Coordinates of C-alpha atoms and ligand atoms in Angstrom, one line a residue:
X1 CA 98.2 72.2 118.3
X2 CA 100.7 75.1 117.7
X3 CA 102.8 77.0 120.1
X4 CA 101.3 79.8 122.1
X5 CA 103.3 83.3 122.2
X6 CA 102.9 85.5 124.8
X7 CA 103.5 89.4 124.6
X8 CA 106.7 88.5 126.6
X9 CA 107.7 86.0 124.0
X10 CA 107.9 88.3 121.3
X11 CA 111.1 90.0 119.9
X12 CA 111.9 93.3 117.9
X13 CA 114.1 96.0 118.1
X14 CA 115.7 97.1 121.0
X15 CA 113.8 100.1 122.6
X16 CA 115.7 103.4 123.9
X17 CA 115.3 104.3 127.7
X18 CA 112.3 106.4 128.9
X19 CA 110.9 106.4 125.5
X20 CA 111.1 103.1 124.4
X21 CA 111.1 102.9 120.4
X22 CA 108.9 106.1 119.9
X23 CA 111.7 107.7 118.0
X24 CA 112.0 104.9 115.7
X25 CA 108.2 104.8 115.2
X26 CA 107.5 108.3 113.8
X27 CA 109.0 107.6 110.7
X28 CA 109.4 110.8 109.1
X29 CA 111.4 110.5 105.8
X30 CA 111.2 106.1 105.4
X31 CA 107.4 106.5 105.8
X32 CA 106.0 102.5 106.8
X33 CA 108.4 100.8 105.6
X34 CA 110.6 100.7 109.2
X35 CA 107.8 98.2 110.2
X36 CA 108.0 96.1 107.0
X37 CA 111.8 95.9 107.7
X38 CA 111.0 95.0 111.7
X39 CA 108.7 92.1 110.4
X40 CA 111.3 90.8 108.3
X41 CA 113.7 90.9 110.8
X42 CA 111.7 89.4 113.6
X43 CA 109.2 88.2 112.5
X44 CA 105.8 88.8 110.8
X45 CA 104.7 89.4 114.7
X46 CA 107.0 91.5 116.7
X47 CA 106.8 94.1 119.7
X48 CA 107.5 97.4 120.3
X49 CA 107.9 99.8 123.5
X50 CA 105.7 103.2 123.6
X51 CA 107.8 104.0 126.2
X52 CA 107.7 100.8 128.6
X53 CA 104.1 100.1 127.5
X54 CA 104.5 96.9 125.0
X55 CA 103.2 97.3 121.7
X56 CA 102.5 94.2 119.8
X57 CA 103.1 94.7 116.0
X58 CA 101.4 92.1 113.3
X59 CA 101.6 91.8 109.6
X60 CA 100.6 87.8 109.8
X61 CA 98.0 87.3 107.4
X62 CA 95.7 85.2 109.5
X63 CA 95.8 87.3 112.6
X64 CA 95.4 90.8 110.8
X65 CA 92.6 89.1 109.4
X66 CA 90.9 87.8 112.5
X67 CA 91.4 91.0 114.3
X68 CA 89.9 93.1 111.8
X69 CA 87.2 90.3 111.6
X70 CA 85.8 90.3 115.5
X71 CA 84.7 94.0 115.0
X72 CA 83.0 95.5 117.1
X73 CA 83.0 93.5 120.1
X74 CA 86.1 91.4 120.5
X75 CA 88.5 94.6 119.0
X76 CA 88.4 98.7 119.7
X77 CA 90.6 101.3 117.3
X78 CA 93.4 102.4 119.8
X79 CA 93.5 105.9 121.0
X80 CA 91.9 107.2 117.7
X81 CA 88.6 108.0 118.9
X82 CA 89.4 110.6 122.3
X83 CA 92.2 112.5 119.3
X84 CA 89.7 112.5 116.5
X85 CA 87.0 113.9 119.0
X86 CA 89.9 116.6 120.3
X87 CA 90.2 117.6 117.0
X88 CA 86.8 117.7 116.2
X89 CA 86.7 115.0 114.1
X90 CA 84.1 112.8 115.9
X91 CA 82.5 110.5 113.2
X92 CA 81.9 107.0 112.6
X93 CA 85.8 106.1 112.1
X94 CA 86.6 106.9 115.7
X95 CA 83.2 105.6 117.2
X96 CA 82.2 102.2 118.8
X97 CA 79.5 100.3 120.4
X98 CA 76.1 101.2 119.6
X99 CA 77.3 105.0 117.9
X100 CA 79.2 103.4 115.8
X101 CA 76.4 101.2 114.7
X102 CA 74.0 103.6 113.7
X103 CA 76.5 106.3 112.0
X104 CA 78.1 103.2 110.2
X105 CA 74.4 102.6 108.9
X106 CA 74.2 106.1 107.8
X107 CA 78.1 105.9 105.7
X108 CA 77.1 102.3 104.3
X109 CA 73.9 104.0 102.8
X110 CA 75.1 107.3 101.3
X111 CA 78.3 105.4 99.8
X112 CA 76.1 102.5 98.1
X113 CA 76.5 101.7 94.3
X114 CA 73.2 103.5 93.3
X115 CA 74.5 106.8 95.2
X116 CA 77.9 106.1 93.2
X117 CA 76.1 106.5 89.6
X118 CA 74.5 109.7 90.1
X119 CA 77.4 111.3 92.2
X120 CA 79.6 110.4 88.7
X121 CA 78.2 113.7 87.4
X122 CA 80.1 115.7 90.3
X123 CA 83.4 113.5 89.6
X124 CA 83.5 113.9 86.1
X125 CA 83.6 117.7 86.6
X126 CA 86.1 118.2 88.8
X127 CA 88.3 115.1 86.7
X128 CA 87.7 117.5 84.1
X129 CA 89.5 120.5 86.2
X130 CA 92.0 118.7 86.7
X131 CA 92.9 117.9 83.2
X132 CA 92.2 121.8 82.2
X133 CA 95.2 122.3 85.0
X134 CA 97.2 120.0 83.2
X135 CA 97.2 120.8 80.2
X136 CA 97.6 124.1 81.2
X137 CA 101.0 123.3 82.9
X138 CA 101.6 121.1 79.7
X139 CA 101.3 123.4 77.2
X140 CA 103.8 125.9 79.4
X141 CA 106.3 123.0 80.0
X142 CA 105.6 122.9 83.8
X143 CA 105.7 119.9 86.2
X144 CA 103.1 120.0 88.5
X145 CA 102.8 119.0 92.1
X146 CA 100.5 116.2 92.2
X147 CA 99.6 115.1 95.4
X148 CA 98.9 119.1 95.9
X149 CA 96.6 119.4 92.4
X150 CA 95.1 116.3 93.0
X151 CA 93.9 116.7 96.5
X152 CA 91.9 119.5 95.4
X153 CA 90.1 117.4 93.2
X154 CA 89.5 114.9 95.7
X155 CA 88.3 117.8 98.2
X156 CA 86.4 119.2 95.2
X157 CA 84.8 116.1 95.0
X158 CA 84.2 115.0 99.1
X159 CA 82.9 118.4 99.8
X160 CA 79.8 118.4 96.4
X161 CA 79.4 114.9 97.5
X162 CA 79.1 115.4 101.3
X163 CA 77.4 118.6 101.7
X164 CA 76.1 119.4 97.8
X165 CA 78.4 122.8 97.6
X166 CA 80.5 123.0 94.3
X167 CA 84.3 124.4 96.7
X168 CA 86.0 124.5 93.1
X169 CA 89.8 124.3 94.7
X170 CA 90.9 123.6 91.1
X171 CA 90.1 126.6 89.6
X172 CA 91.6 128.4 92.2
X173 CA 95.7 129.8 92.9
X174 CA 97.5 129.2 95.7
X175 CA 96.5 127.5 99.3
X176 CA 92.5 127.2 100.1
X177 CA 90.5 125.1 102.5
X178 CA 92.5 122.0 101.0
X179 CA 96.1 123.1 102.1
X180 CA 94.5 124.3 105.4
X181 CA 93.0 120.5 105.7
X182 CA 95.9 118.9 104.8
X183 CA 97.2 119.9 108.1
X184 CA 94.7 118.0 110.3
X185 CA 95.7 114.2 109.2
X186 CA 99.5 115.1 110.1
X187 CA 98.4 116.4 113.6
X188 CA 96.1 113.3 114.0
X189 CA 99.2 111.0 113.7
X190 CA 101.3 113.3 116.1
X191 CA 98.9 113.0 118.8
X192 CA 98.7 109.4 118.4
X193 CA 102.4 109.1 119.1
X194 CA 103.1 112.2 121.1
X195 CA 104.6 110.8 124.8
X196 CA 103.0 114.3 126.3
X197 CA 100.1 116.2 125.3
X198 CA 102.1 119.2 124.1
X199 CA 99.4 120.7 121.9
X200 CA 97.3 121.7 125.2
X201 CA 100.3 124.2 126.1
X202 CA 101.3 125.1 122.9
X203 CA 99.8 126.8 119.8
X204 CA 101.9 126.1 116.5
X205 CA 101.2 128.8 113.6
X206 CA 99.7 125.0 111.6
X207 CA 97.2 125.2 114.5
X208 CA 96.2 128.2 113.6
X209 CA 95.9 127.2 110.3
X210 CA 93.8 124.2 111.5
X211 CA 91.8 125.9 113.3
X212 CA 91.0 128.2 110.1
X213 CA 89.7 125.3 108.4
X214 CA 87.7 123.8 110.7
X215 CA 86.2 127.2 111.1
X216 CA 85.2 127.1 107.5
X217 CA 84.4 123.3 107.3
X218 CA 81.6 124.4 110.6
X219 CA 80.2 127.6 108.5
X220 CA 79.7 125.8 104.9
X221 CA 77.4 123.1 107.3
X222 CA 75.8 125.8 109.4
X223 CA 75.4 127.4 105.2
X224 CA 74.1 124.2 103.9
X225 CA 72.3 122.8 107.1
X226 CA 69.0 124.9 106.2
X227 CA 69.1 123.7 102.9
X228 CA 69.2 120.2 103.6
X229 CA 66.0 120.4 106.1
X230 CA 64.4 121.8 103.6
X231 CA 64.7 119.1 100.9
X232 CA 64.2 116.2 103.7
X233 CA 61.0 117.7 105.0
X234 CA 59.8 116.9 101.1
X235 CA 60.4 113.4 101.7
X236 CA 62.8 113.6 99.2
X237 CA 66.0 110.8 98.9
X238 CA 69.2 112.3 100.3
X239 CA 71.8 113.1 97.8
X240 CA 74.4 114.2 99.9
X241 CA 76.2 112.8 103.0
X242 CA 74.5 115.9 104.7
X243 CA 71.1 115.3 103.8
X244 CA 71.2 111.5 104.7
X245 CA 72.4 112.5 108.8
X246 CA 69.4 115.4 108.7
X247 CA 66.5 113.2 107.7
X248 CA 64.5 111.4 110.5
X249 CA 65.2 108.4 111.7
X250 CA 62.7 106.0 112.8
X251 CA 62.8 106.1 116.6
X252 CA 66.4 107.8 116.8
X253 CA 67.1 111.4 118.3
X254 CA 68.7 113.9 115.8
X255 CA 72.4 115.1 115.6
X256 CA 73.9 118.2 117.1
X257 CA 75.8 120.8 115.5
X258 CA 78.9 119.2 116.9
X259 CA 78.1 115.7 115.4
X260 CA 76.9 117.1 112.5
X261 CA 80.4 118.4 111.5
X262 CA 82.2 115.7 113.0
X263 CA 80.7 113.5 110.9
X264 CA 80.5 116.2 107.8
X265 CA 84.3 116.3 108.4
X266 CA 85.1 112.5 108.6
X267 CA 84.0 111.7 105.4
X268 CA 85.3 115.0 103.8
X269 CA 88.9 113.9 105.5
X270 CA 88.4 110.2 104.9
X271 CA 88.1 110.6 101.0
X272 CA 90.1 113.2 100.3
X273 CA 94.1 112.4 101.3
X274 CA 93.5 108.2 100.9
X275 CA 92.3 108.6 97.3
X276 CA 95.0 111.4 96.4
X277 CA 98.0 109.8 97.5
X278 CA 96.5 106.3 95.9
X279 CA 96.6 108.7 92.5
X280 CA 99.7 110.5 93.0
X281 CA 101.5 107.2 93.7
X282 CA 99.6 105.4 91.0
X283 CA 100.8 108.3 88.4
X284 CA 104.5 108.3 90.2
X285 CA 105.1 104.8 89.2
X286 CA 104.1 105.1 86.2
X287 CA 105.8 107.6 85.2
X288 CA 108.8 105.6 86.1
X289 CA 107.5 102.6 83.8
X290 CA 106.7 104.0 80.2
X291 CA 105.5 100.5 79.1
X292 CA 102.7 100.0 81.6
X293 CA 102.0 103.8 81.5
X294 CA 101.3 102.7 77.7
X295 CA 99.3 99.8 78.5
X296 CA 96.9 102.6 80.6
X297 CA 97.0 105.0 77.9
X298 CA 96.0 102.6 75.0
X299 CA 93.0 101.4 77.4
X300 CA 91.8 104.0 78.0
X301 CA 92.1 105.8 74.9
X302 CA 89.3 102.9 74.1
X303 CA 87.4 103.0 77.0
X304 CA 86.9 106.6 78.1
X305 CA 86.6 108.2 74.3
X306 CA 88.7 110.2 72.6
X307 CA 88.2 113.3 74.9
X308 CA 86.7 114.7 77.9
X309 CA 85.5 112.3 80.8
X310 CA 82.8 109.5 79.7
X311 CA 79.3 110.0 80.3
X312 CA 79.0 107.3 83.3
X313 CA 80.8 104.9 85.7
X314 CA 80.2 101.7 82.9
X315 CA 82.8 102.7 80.8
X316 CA 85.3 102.1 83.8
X317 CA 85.4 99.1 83.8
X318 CA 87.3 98.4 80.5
X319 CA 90.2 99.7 82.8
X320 CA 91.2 96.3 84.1
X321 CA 94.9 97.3 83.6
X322 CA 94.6 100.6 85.1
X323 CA 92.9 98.7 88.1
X324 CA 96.0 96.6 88.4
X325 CA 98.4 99.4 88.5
X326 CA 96.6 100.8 91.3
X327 CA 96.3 97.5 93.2
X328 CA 99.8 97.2 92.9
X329 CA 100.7 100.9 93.9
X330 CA 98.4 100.6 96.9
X331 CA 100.5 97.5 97.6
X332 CA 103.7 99.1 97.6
X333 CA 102.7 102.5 99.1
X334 CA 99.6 101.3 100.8
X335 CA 98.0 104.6 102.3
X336 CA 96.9 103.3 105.5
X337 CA 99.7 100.8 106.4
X338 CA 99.4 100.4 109.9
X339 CA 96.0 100.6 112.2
X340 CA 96.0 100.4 116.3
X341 CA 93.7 97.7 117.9
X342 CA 92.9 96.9 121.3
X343 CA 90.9 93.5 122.7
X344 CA 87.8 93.8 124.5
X345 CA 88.5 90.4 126.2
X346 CA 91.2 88.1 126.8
X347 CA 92.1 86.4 123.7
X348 CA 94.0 84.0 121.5
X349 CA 94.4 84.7 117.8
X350 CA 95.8 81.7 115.7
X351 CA 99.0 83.1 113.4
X352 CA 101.3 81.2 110.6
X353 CA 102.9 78.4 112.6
X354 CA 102.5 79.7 116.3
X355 CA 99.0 81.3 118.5
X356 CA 99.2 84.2 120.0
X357 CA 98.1 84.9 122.7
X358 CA 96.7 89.0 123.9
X359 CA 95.9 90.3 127.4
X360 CA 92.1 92.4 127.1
X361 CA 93.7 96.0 126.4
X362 CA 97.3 95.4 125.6
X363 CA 98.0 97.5 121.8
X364 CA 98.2 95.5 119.0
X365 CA 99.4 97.3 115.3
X366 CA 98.3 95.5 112.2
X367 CA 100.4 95.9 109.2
X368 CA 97.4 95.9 106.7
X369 CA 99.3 95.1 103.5
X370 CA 102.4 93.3 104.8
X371 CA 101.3 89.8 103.8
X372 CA 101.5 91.1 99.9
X373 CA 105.3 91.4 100.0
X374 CA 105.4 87.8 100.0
X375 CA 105.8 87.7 95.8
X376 CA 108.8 87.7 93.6
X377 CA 110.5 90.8 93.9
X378 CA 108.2 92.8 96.0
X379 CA 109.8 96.0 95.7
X380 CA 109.1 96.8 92.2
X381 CA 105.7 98.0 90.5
X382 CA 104.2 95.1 88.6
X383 CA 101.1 95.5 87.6
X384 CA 100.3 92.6 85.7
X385 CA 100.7 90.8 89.1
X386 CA 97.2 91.0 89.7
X387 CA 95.7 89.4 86.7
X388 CA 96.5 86.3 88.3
X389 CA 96.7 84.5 91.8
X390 CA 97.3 88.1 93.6
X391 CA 93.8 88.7 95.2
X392 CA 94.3 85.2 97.3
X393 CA 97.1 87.6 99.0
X394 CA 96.0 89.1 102.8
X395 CA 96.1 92.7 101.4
X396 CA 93.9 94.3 102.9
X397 CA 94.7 98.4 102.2
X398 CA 90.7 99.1 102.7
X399 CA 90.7 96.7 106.2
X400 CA 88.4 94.3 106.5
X401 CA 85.1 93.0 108.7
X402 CA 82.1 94.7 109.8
X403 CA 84.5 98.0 109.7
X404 CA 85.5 97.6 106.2
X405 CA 86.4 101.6 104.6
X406 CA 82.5 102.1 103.2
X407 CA 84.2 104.3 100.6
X408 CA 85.9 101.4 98.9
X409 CA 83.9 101.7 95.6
X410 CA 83.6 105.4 95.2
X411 CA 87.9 105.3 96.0
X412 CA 88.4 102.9 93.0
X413 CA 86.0 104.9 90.5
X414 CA 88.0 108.2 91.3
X415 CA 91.3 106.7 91.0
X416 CA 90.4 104.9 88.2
X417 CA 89.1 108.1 86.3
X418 CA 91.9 110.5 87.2
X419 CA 94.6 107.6 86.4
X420 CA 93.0 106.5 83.5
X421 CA 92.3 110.2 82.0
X422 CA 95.7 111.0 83.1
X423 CA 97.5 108.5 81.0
X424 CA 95.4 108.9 78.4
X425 CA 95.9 112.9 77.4
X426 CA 99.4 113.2 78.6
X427 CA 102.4 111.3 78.2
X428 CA 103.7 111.4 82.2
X429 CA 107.5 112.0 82.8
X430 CA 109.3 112.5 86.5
X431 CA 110.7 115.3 86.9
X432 CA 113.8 115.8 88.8
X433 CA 113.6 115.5 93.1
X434 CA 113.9 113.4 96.0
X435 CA 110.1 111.5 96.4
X436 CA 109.6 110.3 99.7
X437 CA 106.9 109.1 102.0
X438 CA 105.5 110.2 105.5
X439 CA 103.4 108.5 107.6
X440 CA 101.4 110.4 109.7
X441 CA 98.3 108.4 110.3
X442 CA 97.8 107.9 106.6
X443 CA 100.9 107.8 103.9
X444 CA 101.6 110.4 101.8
X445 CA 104.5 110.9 99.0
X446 CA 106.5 114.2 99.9
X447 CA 108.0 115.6 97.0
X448 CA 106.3 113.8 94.0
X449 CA 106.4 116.4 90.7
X450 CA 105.4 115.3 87.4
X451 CA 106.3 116.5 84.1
X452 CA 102.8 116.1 82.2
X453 CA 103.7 115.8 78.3
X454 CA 100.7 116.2 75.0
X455 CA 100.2 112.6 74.4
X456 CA 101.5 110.7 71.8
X457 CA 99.2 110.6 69.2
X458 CA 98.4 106.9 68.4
X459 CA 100.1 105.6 65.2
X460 CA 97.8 106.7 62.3
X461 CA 95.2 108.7 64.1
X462 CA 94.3 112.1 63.3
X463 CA 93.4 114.3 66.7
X464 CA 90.1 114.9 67.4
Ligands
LIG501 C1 92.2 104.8 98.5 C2 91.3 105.3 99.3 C3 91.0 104.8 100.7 C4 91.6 103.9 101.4 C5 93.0 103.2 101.1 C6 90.9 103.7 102.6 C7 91.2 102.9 103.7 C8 90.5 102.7 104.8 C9 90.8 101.8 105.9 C10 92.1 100.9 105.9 C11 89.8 101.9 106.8 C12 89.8 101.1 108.1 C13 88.9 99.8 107.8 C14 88.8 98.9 109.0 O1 88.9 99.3 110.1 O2 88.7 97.7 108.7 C15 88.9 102.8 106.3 C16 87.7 103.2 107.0 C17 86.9 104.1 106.6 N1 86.9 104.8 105.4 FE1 88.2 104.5 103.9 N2 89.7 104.5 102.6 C18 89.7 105.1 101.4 C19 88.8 106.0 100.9 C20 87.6 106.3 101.6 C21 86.6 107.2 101.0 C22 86.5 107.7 99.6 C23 85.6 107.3 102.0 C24 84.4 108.1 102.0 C25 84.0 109.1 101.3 C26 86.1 106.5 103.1 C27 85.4 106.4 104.3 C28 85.8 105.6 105.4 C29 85.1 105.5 106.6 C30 83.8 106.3 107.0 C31 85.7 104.6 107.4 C32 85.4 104.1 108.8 C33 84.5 102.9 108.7 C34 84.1 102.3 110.1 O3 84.8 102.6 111.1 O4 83.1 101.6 110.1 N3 87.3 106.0 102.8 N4 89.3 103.3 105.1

């Protein structure tokens, strides 16, 4: 029998009056890492105060892992759903009960392994953008912003892949629909934490801004909506996200508009900042660490060819280095470090050494990835870590349970690409600047320019 801890049992750091610890909890330059230094402090399982509410705060392996196990009916998302359906944003990440059963269906499907080999075509391209930006900025000794350049591709790439319509945001200057969208996951973390709900009164010129995109997002659906009615009526298989929520379901009504571009939208967001801060943090450490950078480059100088993208998703996998370095940059800088949970039901999880023990309702924050800090040196990028005992770790930066992210596969293949194509044409160096992180719902690097080089040549070969 262990001990049982209560929420009044728990410690942590000592909350302000009226407010509680909010302040401390919208970490705006530290990014997660405040909660990482909380857990070491007090514990992997502490509390917090939104205002007087408690907030309990986990990253103990076996209870992150039960939690995000007893999905759907012993645990909700916190709060996420009613601020993703304010912003318009209503999909399967904020949904529960039976909704979420039959949209989850819906993701699970168009995301599968078979969709993943013919949507390569549409990645390939846009990877190929990117490099033609590249060496563009190479060839004129320019660093680029890469979490900026790279989130066009990965829009690029969620919008052909969720609605079949080729945006092409790397071909074009300045801000489009991508800097417009990268305002909404920012506003989605400030209305999780906001005290008051100041965005009803007030209209900030990045609502504006917001509102512009969503206004676009809803006209390339209403666009692309005919088309996909069209090419389900054939009995055709659905190649897009689009086309899989427009053809009939056995025995189920159709969307609306609304839920239509909720749902368009939620996969659009949900692949498009994860995967491009996973890349731009991938690339940052490695440009701090020319030997692994090297390892990459010398794989997939192998793997991928000699030029260009390779012709399908097979030749990824001699990138088990490449793999690594991601694994281990998603450990450091995971990009969804913390998620909100709430019990259906009285309950008792069992932790490391103690149980604890959760009123139905009361807040619980899981620290995803906090049980991977437990190695040698946890602070610095090692990718070799994961060739051995590292995947018996509870890391868990794509969650875990019935509600596992159904985009897990198609992340790794574009991150794996772009790093490995990357390293392979360029020889990446930092360029001067603070890099920090943000959290705001997801992590993000701030900051992050890199100074992409013409690669090495390799010792003794001629260039194609
Ligand atoms: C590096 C990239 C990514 C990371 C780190 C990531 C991480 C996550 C995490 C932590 C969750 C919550 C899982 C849970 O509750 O157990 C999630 C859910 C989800 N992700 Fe991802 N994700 C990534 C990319 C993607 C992509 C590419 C897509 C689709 C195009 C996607 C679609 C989703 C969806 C639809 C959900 C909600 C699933 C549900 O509630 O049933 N994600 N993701």
């Amino acid at each position: 029998m262990q001990p049982v801890r209560t929420v009044d049992d728990l410690t942590g750091p000592r909350p302000l009056p009226v407010v509680g610890n909010l302040v401390q909890m919208r970490t705006d330059r530290d990014g997660h890492r405040a909660y990482d230094r909380w857990a070491h402090e007090y514990g992997p399982t502490y509390r917090l105060r939104f205002g007087k509410m408690p907030i309990v705060v986990s990253g103990d392996g076996p209870i992150v892992e039960a939690v995000l196990r007893d999905r759907p009916d012993g645990f909700t998302r916190t709060r996420v759903g009613p601020v993703l359906e304010g912003l318009g944003v209503d999909g399967v990440f904020g949904a529960e009960g039976a909704r979420w059963r039959r949209l989850r269906k819906m993701a699970a499907e168009s995301l599968n392994a078979a969709y993943l080999r013919e949507y390569f075509t549409v990645i390939a391209r846009s990877a190929a953008r990117l490099q033609a930006r590249w060496t563009t900025a190479a060839e004129n000794g320019q660093a680029v912003d890469v979490l900026d350049d790279v989130r066009r591709f990965t829009l690029d790439v969620s919008t052909a892949l969720t609605v079949g319509h080729d945006l092409n945001s790397l071909e074009a200057a300045g801000g489009g629909l991508h800097s417009r969208l990268a305002e909404l996951f920012p506003e989605i973390g400030r209305r999780l934490y906001a005290p008051l709900p100041l965005h009803r009164f007030v209209t900030l010129p990045r609502d504006r801004r917001r509102r512009l995109a969503m206004r676009e997002v809803d006209a390339l659906v209403r666009d692309r909506y005919a088309h996909a009615r069209t090419r389900m009526a054939t009995g055709a298989k659905p190649a897009t996200f689009l086309e899989a929520l427009v053809a009939p379901l056995r025995d189920e009504p159709a969307f609306t508009h609304d839920e239509l571009v909720g749902n368009v939208l939620t996969m659009m967001l949900a692949g498009q900042d994860t995967i491009s801060s996973t890349i731009a943090w991938t690339l940052h450490h490695l440009a701090g660490d020319p030997g692994a950078q090297e390892r990459v480059r010398a794989e997939a100088s192998t793997a991928l060819g000699a030029s260009g993208p390779p012709d399908g998703p097979a030749a990824l996998r001699g990138l088990r280095f490449t793999d690594a370095a991601i694994q281990e940059s998603l450990r450091l800088r995971p990009v969804v470090p913390v998620m909100g949970f709430r019990p259906t039901r009285d309950t008792v999880l069992h932790g490391t050494g103690y149980d604890l023990s959760l009123p139905e309702g009361q807040s619980i924050l899981l620290l995803l990835s906090h049980g991977a800090r437990a190695v040698p040196d946890p602070d610095e990028f090692r990718p070799e870590r994961w060739s051995g005992r590292m995947t018996a770790q509870p890391f868990f930066p794509f969650g875990a349970g019935p509600r596992f992210c159904p985009g897990h596969n198609l992340a790794m293949l574009e991150a794996t690409l772009v790093v490995g194509l990357a390293c392979r044409d360029f020889q990446l160096l930092p360029d001067s600047g603070d890099v920090g992180e943000k959290l705001a719902f997801t992590a993000f690097p701030t900051g992050l320019r890199l100074r992409p080089q013409p690669r090495p040549e390799p010792a003794g070969a001629a260039r194609p």
